[in-house]
Amino acid sequence: MITNSLLKRINSGDREAFKAVYDEYGRGMYLTALKTLNSESAARSVVKQALLNLHRELLNAADDIDIPVRIRELMD
């Protein structure tokens, strides 16, 4: 579960905090992309780009971001 304290750690640049987001959502993101794209390399690329975008957004966020919702948006 992503907590406010975890979001604050991510926002301050704590890489281990963002790894917790990856650990929680990365596999699901990959499986969704793989099912849609039917290509392992394309799925990895899409997930990598989505996570990079999410990380950048979290680092620059002035307000809380609903991470599961934002991941779904990034994966669409």
PDB file of N, CA and C in Angstrom:
ATOM      1  N   MET A   1       0.839  -1.180   0.000  1.00  0.00           N
ATOM      2  CA  MET A   1       0.000   0.000   0.000  1.00  0.00           C
ATOM      3  C   MET A   1       0.889   1.249   0.000  1.00  0.00           C
ATOM      4  N   ILE A   2       0.494   2.227  -0.778  1.00  0.00           N
ATOM      5  CA  ILE A   2       1.233   3.464  -0.886  1.00  0.00           C
ATOM      6  C   ILE A   2       0.679   4.438   0.152  1.00  0.00           C
ATOM      7  N   THR A   3       1.527   4.874   1.052  1.00  0.00           N
ATOM      8  CA  THR A   3       1.105   5.754   2.140  1.00  0.00           C
ATOM      9  C   THR A   3       1.605   7.166   1.891  1.00  0.00           C
ATOM     10  N   ASN A   4       1.063   8.115   2.640  1.00  0.00           N
ATOM     11  CA  ASN A   4       1.509   9.501   2.517  1.00  0.00           C
ATOM     12  C   ASN A   4       2.990   9.631   2.840  1.00  0.00           C
ATOM     13  N   SER A   5       3.467   8.892   3.843  1.00  0.00           N
ATOM     14  CA  SER A   5       4.886   8.983   4.186  1.00  0.00           C
ATOM     15  C   SER A   5       5.759   8.454   3.048  1.00  0.00           C
ATOM     16  N   LEU A   6       5.295   7.421   2.371  1.00  0.00           N
ATOM     17  CA  LEU A   6       6.030   6.895   1.220  1.00  0.00           C
ATOM     18  C   LEU A   6       6.049   7.928   0.100  1.00  0.00           C
ATOM     19  N   LEU A   7       4.926   8.573  -0.141  1.00  0.00           N
ATOM     20  CA  LEU A   7       4.876   9.615  -1.169  1.00  0.00           C
ATOM     21  C   LEU A   7       5.833  10.760  -0.838  1.00  0.00           C
ATOM     22  N   LYS A   8       5.908  11.124   0.428  1.00  0.00           N
ATOM     23  CA  LYS A   8       6.829  12.187   0.835  1.00  0.00           C
ATOM     24  C   LYS A   8       8.274  11.771   0.601  1.00  0.00           C
ATOM     25  N   ARG A   9       8.579  10.499   0.883  1.00  0.00           N
ATOM     26  CA  ARG A   9       9.938   9.998   0.657  1.00  0.00           C
ATOM     27  C   ARG A   9      10.272  10.017  -0.831  1.00  0.00           C
ATOM     28  N   ILE A  10       9.314   9.611  -1.656  1.00  0.00           N
ATOM     29  CA  ILE A  10       9.533   9.632  -3.106  1.00  0.00           C
ATOM     30  C   ILE A  10       9.767  11.061  -3.557  1.00  0.00           C
ATOM     31  N   ASN A  11       8.927  11.962  -3.078  1.00  0.00           N
ATOM     32  CA  ASN A  11       9.017  13.365  -3.457  1.00  0.00           C
ATOM     33  C   ASN A  11      10.359  13.969  -3.068  1.00  0.00           C
ATOM     34  N   SER A  12      10.957  13.448  -2.020  1.00  0.00           N
ATOM     35  CA  SER A  12      12.266  13.960  -1.598  1.00  0.00           C
ATOM     36  C   SER A  12      13.425  13.260  -2.309  1.00  0.00           C
ATOM     37  N   GLY A  13      13.112  12.326  -3.227  1.00  0.00           N
ATOM     38  CA  GLY A  13      14.155  11.685  -4.027  1.00  0.00           C
ATOM     39  C   GLY A  13      14.637  10.348  -3.509  1.00  0.00           C
ATOM     40  N   ASP A  14      13.935   9.745  -2.565  1.00  0.00           N
ATOM     41  CA  ASP A  14      14.321   8.454  -1.994  1.00  0.00           C
ATOM     42  C   ASP A  14      14.033   7.334  -3.001  1.00  0.00           C
ATOM     43  N   ARG A  15      15.084   6.797  -3.585  1.00  0.00           N
ATOM     44  CA  ARG A  15      14.929   5.746  -4.602  1.00  0.00           C
ATOM     45  C   ARG A  15      14.326   4.464  -4.033  1.00  0.00           C
ATOM     46  N   GLU A  16      14.647   4.131  -2.817  1.00  0.00           N
ATOM     47  CA  GLU A  16      14.091   2.928  -2.191  1.00  0.00           C
ATOM     48  C   GLU A  16      12.578   3.055  -2.027  1.00  0.00           C
ATOM     49  N   ALA A  17      12.117   4.265  -1.777  1.00  0.00           N
ATOM     50  CA  ALA A  17      10.677   4.487  -1.655  1.00  0.00           C
ATOM     51  C   ALA A  17       9.998   4.227  -2.998  1.00  0.00           C
ATOM     52  N   PHE A  18      10.607   4.690  -4.081  1.00  0.00           N
ATOM     53  CA  PHE A  18      10.000   4.437  -5.389  1.00  0.00           C
ATOM     54  C   PHE A  18      10.072   2.960  -5.743  1.00  0.00           C
ATOM     55  N   LYS A  19      11.089   2.273  -5.278  1.00  0.00           N
ATOM     56  CA  LYS A  19      11.185   0.829  -5.519  1.00  0.00           C
ATOM     57  C   LYS A  19       9.970   0.112  -4.923  1.00  0.00           C
ATOM     58  N   ALA A  20       9.441   0.614  -3.810  1.00  0.00           N
ATOM     59  CA  ALA A  20       8.240   0.023  -3.217  1.00  0.00           C
ATOM     60  C   ALA A  20       7.055   0.144  -4.168  1.00  0.00           C
ATOM     61  N   VAL A  21       6.974   1.256  -4.896  1.00  0.00           N
ATOM     62  CA  VAL A  21       5.912   1.424  -5.893  1.00  0.00           C
ATOM     63  C   VAL A  21       6.116   0.400  -7.004  1.00  0.00           C
ATOM     64  N   TYR A  22       7.345   0.284  -7.473  1.00  0.00           N
ATOM     65  CA  TYR A  22       7.652  -0.689  -8.517  1.00  0.00           C
ATOM     66  C   TYR A  22       7.312  -2.108  -8.059  1.00  0.00           C
ATOM     67  N   ASP A  23       7.704  -2.447  -6.850  1.00  0.00           N
ATOM     68  CA  ASP A  23       7.437  -3.790  -6.328  1.00  0.00           C
ATOM     69  C   ASP A  23       5.945  -4.083  -6.268  1.00  0.00           C
ATOM     70  N   GLU A  24       5.167  -3.068  -5.949  1.00  0.00           N
ATOM     71  CA  GLU A  24       3.723  -3.282  -5.825  1.00  0.00           C
ATOM     72  C   GLU A  24       3.011  -3.318  -7.176  1.00  0.00           C
ATOM     73  N   TYR A  25       3.430  -2.502  -8.123  1.00  0.00           N
ATOM     74  CA  TYR A  25       2.680  -2.354  -9.370  1.00  0.00           C
ATOM     75  C   TYR A  25       3.382  -2.846 -10.626  1.00  0.00           C
ATOM     76  N   GLY A  26       4.687  -3.004 -10.587  1.00  0.00           N
ATOM     77  CA  GLY A  26       5.452  -3.328 -11.789  1.00  0.00           C
ATOM     78  C   GLY A  26       5.028  -4.589 -12.505  1.00  0.00           C
ATOM     79  N   ARG A  27       4.838  -5.663 -11.772  1.00  0.00           N
ATOM     80  CA  ARG A  27       4.471  -6.930 -12.411  1.00  0.00           C
ATOM     81  C   ARG A  27       3.106  -6.838 -13.094  1.00  0.00           C
ATOM     82  N   GLY A  28       2.149  -6.225 -12.417  1.00  0.00           N
ATOM     83  CA  GLY A  28       0.817  -6.061 -13.007  1.00  0.00           C
ATOM     84  C   GLY A  28       0.859  -5.201 -14.257  1.00  0.00           C
ATOM     85  N   MET A  29       1.669  -4.161 -14.205  1.00  0.00           N
ATOM     86  CA  MET A  29       1.825  -3.294 -15.371  1.00  0.00           C
ATOM     87  C   MET A  29       2.416  -4.089 -16.534  1.00  0.00           C
ATOM     88  N   TYR A  30       3.439  -4.876 -16.230  1.00  0.00           N
ATOM     89  CA  TYR A  30       4.089  -5.664 -17.276  1.00  0.00           C
ATOM     90  C   TYR A  30       3.124  -6.677 -17.889  1.00  0.00           C
ATOM     91  N   LEU A  31       2.390  -7.376 -17.054  1.00  0.00           N
ATOM     92  CA  LEU A  31       1.464  -8.390 -17.566  1.00  0.00           C
ATOM     93  C   LEU A  31       0.351  -7.762 -18.409  1.00  0.00           C
ATOM     94  N   THR A  32      -0.116  -6.599 -17.995  1.00  0.00           N
ATOM     95  CA  THR A  32      -1.132  -5.892 -18.776  1.00  0.00           C
ATOM     96  C   THR A  32      -0.573  -5.477 -20.126  1.00  0.00           C
ATOM     97  N   ALA A  33       0.625  -4.909 -20.121  1.00  0.00           N
ATOM     98  CA  ALA A  33       1.252  -4.486 -21.372  1.00  0.00           C
ATOM     99  C   ALA A  33       1.546  -5.675 -22.270  1.00  0.00           C
ATOM    100  N   LEU A  34       2.012  -6.769 -21.691  1.00  0.00           N
ATOM    101  CA  LEU A  34       2.317  -7.969 -22.471  1.00  0.00           C
ATOM    102  C   LEU A  34       1.060  -8.523 -23.134  1.00  0.00           C
ATOM    103  N   LYS A  35      -0.017  -8.560 -22.406  1.00  0.00           N
ATOM    104  CA  LYS A  35      -1.288  -9.062 -22.952  1.00  0.00           C
ATOM    105  C   LYS A  35      -1.766  -8.177 -24.108  1.00  0.00           C
ATOM    106  N   THR A  36      -1.597  -6.880 -23.936  1.00  0.00           N
ATOM    107  CA  THR A  36      -2.054  -5.941 -24.955  1.00  0.00           C
ATOM    108  C   THR A  36      -1.144  -5.937 -26.171  1.00  0.00           C
ATOM    109  N   LEU A  37       0.144  -5.937 -25.953  1.00  0.00           N
ATOM    110  CA  LEU A  37       1.115  -5.765 -27.036  1.00  0.00           C
ATOM    111  C   LEU A  37       1.617  -7.071 -27.626  1.00  0.00           C
ATOM    112  N   ASN A  38       1.503  -8.158 -26.852  1.00  0.00           N
ATOM    113  CA  ASN A  38       1.967  -9.475 -27.294  1.00  0.00           C
ATOM    114  C   ASN A  38       3.450  -9.462 -27.684  1.00  0.00           C
ATOM    115  N   SER A  39       4.229  -8.673 -26.953  1.00  0.00           N
ATOM    116  CA  SER A  39       5.669  -8.585 -27.197  1.00  0.00           C
ATOM    117  C   SER A  39       6.350  -8.267 -25.874  1.00  0.00           C
ATOM    118  N   GLU A  40       7.275  -9.126 -25.469  1.00  0.00           N
ATOM    119  CA  GLU A  40       7.978  -8.905 -24.210  1.00  0.00           C
ATOM    120  C   GLU A  40       8.794  -7.620 -24.234  1.00  0.00           C
ATOM    121  N   SER A  41       9.513  -7.389 -25.320  1.00  0.00           N
ATOM    122  CA  SER A  41      10.350  -6.191 -25.377  1.00  0.00           C
ATOM    123  C   SER A  41       9.506  -4.924 -25.403  1.00  0.00           C
ATOM    124  N   ALA A  42       8.413  -4.933 -26.131  1.00  0.00           N
ATOM    125  CA  ALA A  42       7.537  -3.760 -26.168  1.00  0.00           C
ATOM    126  C   ALA A  42       6.895  -3.535 -24.797  1.00  0.00           C
ATOM    127  N   ALA A  43       6.494  -4.608 -24.128  1.00  0.00           N
ATOM    128  CA  ALA A  43       5.889  -4.494 -22.797  1.00  0.00           C
ATOM    129  C   ALA A  43       6.891  -3.908 -21.813  1.00  0.00           C
ATOM    130  N   ARG A  44       8.122  -4.396 -21.834  1.00  0.00           N
ATOM    131  CA  ARG A  44       9.159  -3.844 -20.951  1.00  0.00           C
ATOM    132  C   ARG A  44       9.383  -2.364 -21.220  1.00  0.00           C
ATOM    133  N   SER A  45       9.406  -1.997 -22.484  1.00  0.00           N
ATOM    134  CA  SER A  45       9.632  -0.610 -22.864  1.00  0.00           C
ATOM    135  C   SER A  45       8.496   0.296 -22.391  1.00  0.00           C
ATOM    136  N   VAL A  46       7.267  -0.151 -22.551  1.00  0.00           N
ATOM    137  CA  VAL A  46       6.104   0.634 -22.130  1.00  0.00           C
ATOM    138  C   VAL A  46       6.105   0.810 -20.620  1.00  0.00           C
ATOM    139  N   VAL A  47       6.376  -0.262 -19.893  1.00  0.00           N
ATOM    140  CA  VAL A  47       6.388  -0.188 -18.429  1.00  0.00           C
ATOM    141  C   VAL A  47       7.519   0.721 -17.961  1.00  0.00           C
ATOM    142  N   LYS A  48       8.676   0.593 -18.564  1.00  0.00           N
ATOM    143  CA  LYS A  48       9.808   1.442 -18.193  1.00  0.00           C
ATOM    144  C   LYS A  48       9.458   2.909 -18.389  1.00  0.00           C
ATOM    145  N   GLN A  49       8.888   3.240 -19.536  1.00  0.00           N
ATOM    146  CA  GLN A  49       8.539   4.627 -19.816  1.00  0.00           C
ATOM    147  C   GLN A  49       7.450   5.127 -18.865  1.00  0.00           C
ATOM    148  N   ALA A  50       6.458   4.306 -18.593  1.00  0.00           N
ATOM    149  CA  ALA A  50       5.385   4.697 -17.670  1.00  0.00           C
ATOM    150  C   ALA A  50       5.936   4.944 -16.273  1.00  0.00           C
ATOM    151  N   LEU A  51       6.827   4.083 -15.814  1.00  0.00           N
ATOM    152  CA  LEU A  51       7.407   4.257 -14.484  1.00  0.00           C
ATOM    153  C   LEU A  51       8.324   5.474 -14.415  1.00  0.00           C
ATOM    154  N   LEU A  52       9.061   5.732 -15.467  1.00  0.00           N
ATOM    155  CA  LEU A  52       9.892   6.940 -15.501  1.00  0.00           C
ATOM    156  C   LEU A  52       9.028   8.195 -15.441  1.00  0.00           C
ATOM    157  N   ASN A  53       7.934   8.195 -16.197  1.00  0.00           N
ATOM    158  CA  ASN A  53       7.028   9.333 -16.171  1.00  0.00           C
ATOM    159  C   ASN A  53       6.398   9.500 -14.793  1.00  0.00           C
ATOM    160  N   LEU A  54       5.983   8.397 -14.192  1.00  0.00           N
ATOM    161  CA  LEU A  54       5.388   8.452 -12.863  1.00  0.00           C
ATOM    162  C   LEU A  54       6.397   8.988 -11.849  1.00  0.00           C
ATOM    163  N   HIS A  55       7.618   8.502 -11.908  1.00  0.00           N
ATOM    164  CA  HIS A  55       8.654   8.948 -10.981  1.00  0.00           C
ATOM    165  C   HIS A  55       8.878  10.452 -11.125  1.00  0.00           C
ATOM    166  N   ARG A  56       8.976  10.924 -12.348  1.00  0.00           N
ATOM    167  CA  ARG A  56       9.170  12.349 -12.611  1.00  0.00           C
ATOM    168  C   ARG A  56       7.995  13.163 -12.049  1.00  0.00           C
ATOM    169  N   GLU A  57       6.783  12.678 -12.260  1.00  0.00           N
ATOM    170  CA  GLU A  57       5.608  13.372 -11.742  1.00  0.00           C
ATOM    171  C   GLU A  57       5.606  13.412 -10.215  1.00  0.00           C
ATOM    172  N   LEU A  58       5.974  12.305  -9.595  1.00  0.00           N
ATOM    173  CA  LEU A  58       5.980  12.253  -8.132  1.00  0.00           C
ATOM    174  C   LEU A  58       7.043  13.179  -7.549  1.00  0.00           C
ATOM    175  N   LEU A  59       8.166  13.287  -8.219  1.00  0.00           N
ATOM    176  CA  LEU A  59       9.226  14.172  -7.741  1.00  0.00           C
ATOM    177  C   LEU A  59       8.815  15.639  -7.809  1.00  0.00           C
ATOM    178  N   ASN A  60       7.970  15.972  -8.769  1.00  0.00           N
ATOM    179  CA  ASN A  60       7.581  17.357  -8.988  1.00  0.00           C
ATOM    180  C   ASN A  60       6.182  17.681  -8.486  1.00  0.00           C
ATOM    181  N   ALA A  61       5.516  16.727  -7.850  1.00  0.00           N
ATOM    182  CA  ALA A  61       4.118  16.917  -7.449  1.00  0.00           C
ATOM    183  C   ALA A  61       3.994  17.895  -6.289  1.00  0.00           C
ATOM    184  N   ALA A  62       3.087  18.833  -6.459  1.00  0.00           N
ATOM    185  CA  ALA A  62       2.763  19.751  -5.365  1.00  0.00           C
ATOM    186  C   ALA A  62       1.619  19.171  -4.534  1.00  0.00           C
ATOM    187  N   ASP A  63       0.782  18.363  -5.164  1.00  0.00           N
ATOM    188  CA  ASP A  63      -0.356  17.729  -4.504  1.00  0.00           C
ATOM    189  C   ASP A  63      -0.172  16.220  -4.534  1.00  0.00           C
ATOM    190  N   ASP A  64      -0.981  15.534  -3.736  1.00  0.00           N
ATOM    191  CA  ASP A  64      -0.949  14.069  -3.746  1.00  0.00           C
ATOM    192  C   ASP A  64      -1.410  13.547  -5.100  1.00  0.00           C
ATOM    193  N   ILE A  65      -0.821  12.458  -5.509  1.00  0.00           N
ATOM    194  CA  ILE A  65      -1.197  11.782  -6.746  1.00  0.00           C
ATOM    195  C   ILE A  65      -1.730  10.414  -6.366  1.00  0.00           C
ATOM    196  N   ASP A  66      -2.874  10.064  -6.921  1.00  0.00           N
ATOM    197  CA  ASP A  66      -3.432   8.729  -6.708  1.00  0.00           C
ATOM    198  C   ASP A  66      -2.669   7.781  -7.631  1.00  0.00           C
ATOM    199  N   ILE A  67      -1.705   7.086  -7.078  1.00  0.00           N
ATOM    200  CA  ILE A  67      -0.774   6.292  -7.887  1.00  0.00           C
ATOM    201  C   ILE A  67      -1.476   5.217  -8.725  1.00  0.00           C
ATOM    202  N   PRO A  68      -2.380   4.399  -8.173  1.00  0.00           N
ATOM    203  CA  PRO A  68      -3.031   3.409  -9.033  1.00  0.00           C
ATOM    204  C   PRO A  68      -3.787   4.038 -10.206  1.00  0.00           C
ATOM    205  N   VAL A  69      -4.458   5.148  -9.963  1.00  0.00           N
ATOM    206  CA  VAL A  69      -5.182   5.827 -11.040  1.00  0.00           C
ATOM    207  C   VAL A  69      -4.204   6.371 -12.071  1.00  0.00           C
ATOM    208  N   ARG A  70      -3.137   6.980 -11.611  1.00  0.00           N
ATOM    209  CA  ARG A  70      -2.156   7.552 -12.537  1.00  0.00           C
ATOM    210  C   ARG A  70      -1.470   6.471 -13.355  1.00  0.00           C
ATOM    211  N   ILE A  71      -1.202   5.318 -12.744  1.00  0.00           N
ATOM    212  CA  ILE A  71      -0.615   4.212 -13.505  1.00  0.00           C
ATOM    213  C   ILE A  71      -1.554   3.767 -14.609  1.00  0.00           C
ATOM    214  N   ARG A  72      -2.834   3.638 -14.301  1.00  0.00           N
ATOM    215  CA  ARG A  72      -3.800   3.247 -15.334  1.00  0.00           C
ATOM    216  C   ARG A  72      -3.814   4.266 -16.467  1.00  0.00           C
ATOM    217  N   GLU A  73      -3.749   5.549 -16.140  1.00  0.00           N
ATOM    218  CA  GLU A  73      -3.724   6.589 -17.170  1.00  0.00           C
ATOM    219  C   GLU A  73      -2.463   6.483 -18.028  1.00  0.00           C
ATOM    220  N   LEU A  74      -1.337   6.265 -17.399  1.00  0.00           N
ATOM    221  CA  LEU A  74      -0.084   6.161 -18.131  1.00  0.00           C
ATOM    222  C   LEU A  74      -0.036   4.925 -19.029  1.00  0.00           C
ATOM    223  N   MET A  75      -0.730   3.880 -18.637  1.00  0.00           N
ATOM    224  CA  MET A  75      -0.707   2.633 -19.400  1.00  0.00           C
ATOM    225  C   MET A  75      -1.731   2.631 -20.532  1.00  0.00           C
ATOM    226  N   ASP A  76      -2.630   3.603 -20.547  1.00  0.00           N
ATOM    227  CA  ASP A  76      -3.629   3.667 -21.636  1.00  0.00           C
ATOM    228  C   ASP A  76      -3.028   4.196 -22.897  1.00  0.00           C
TER     229      ASP A  76
END
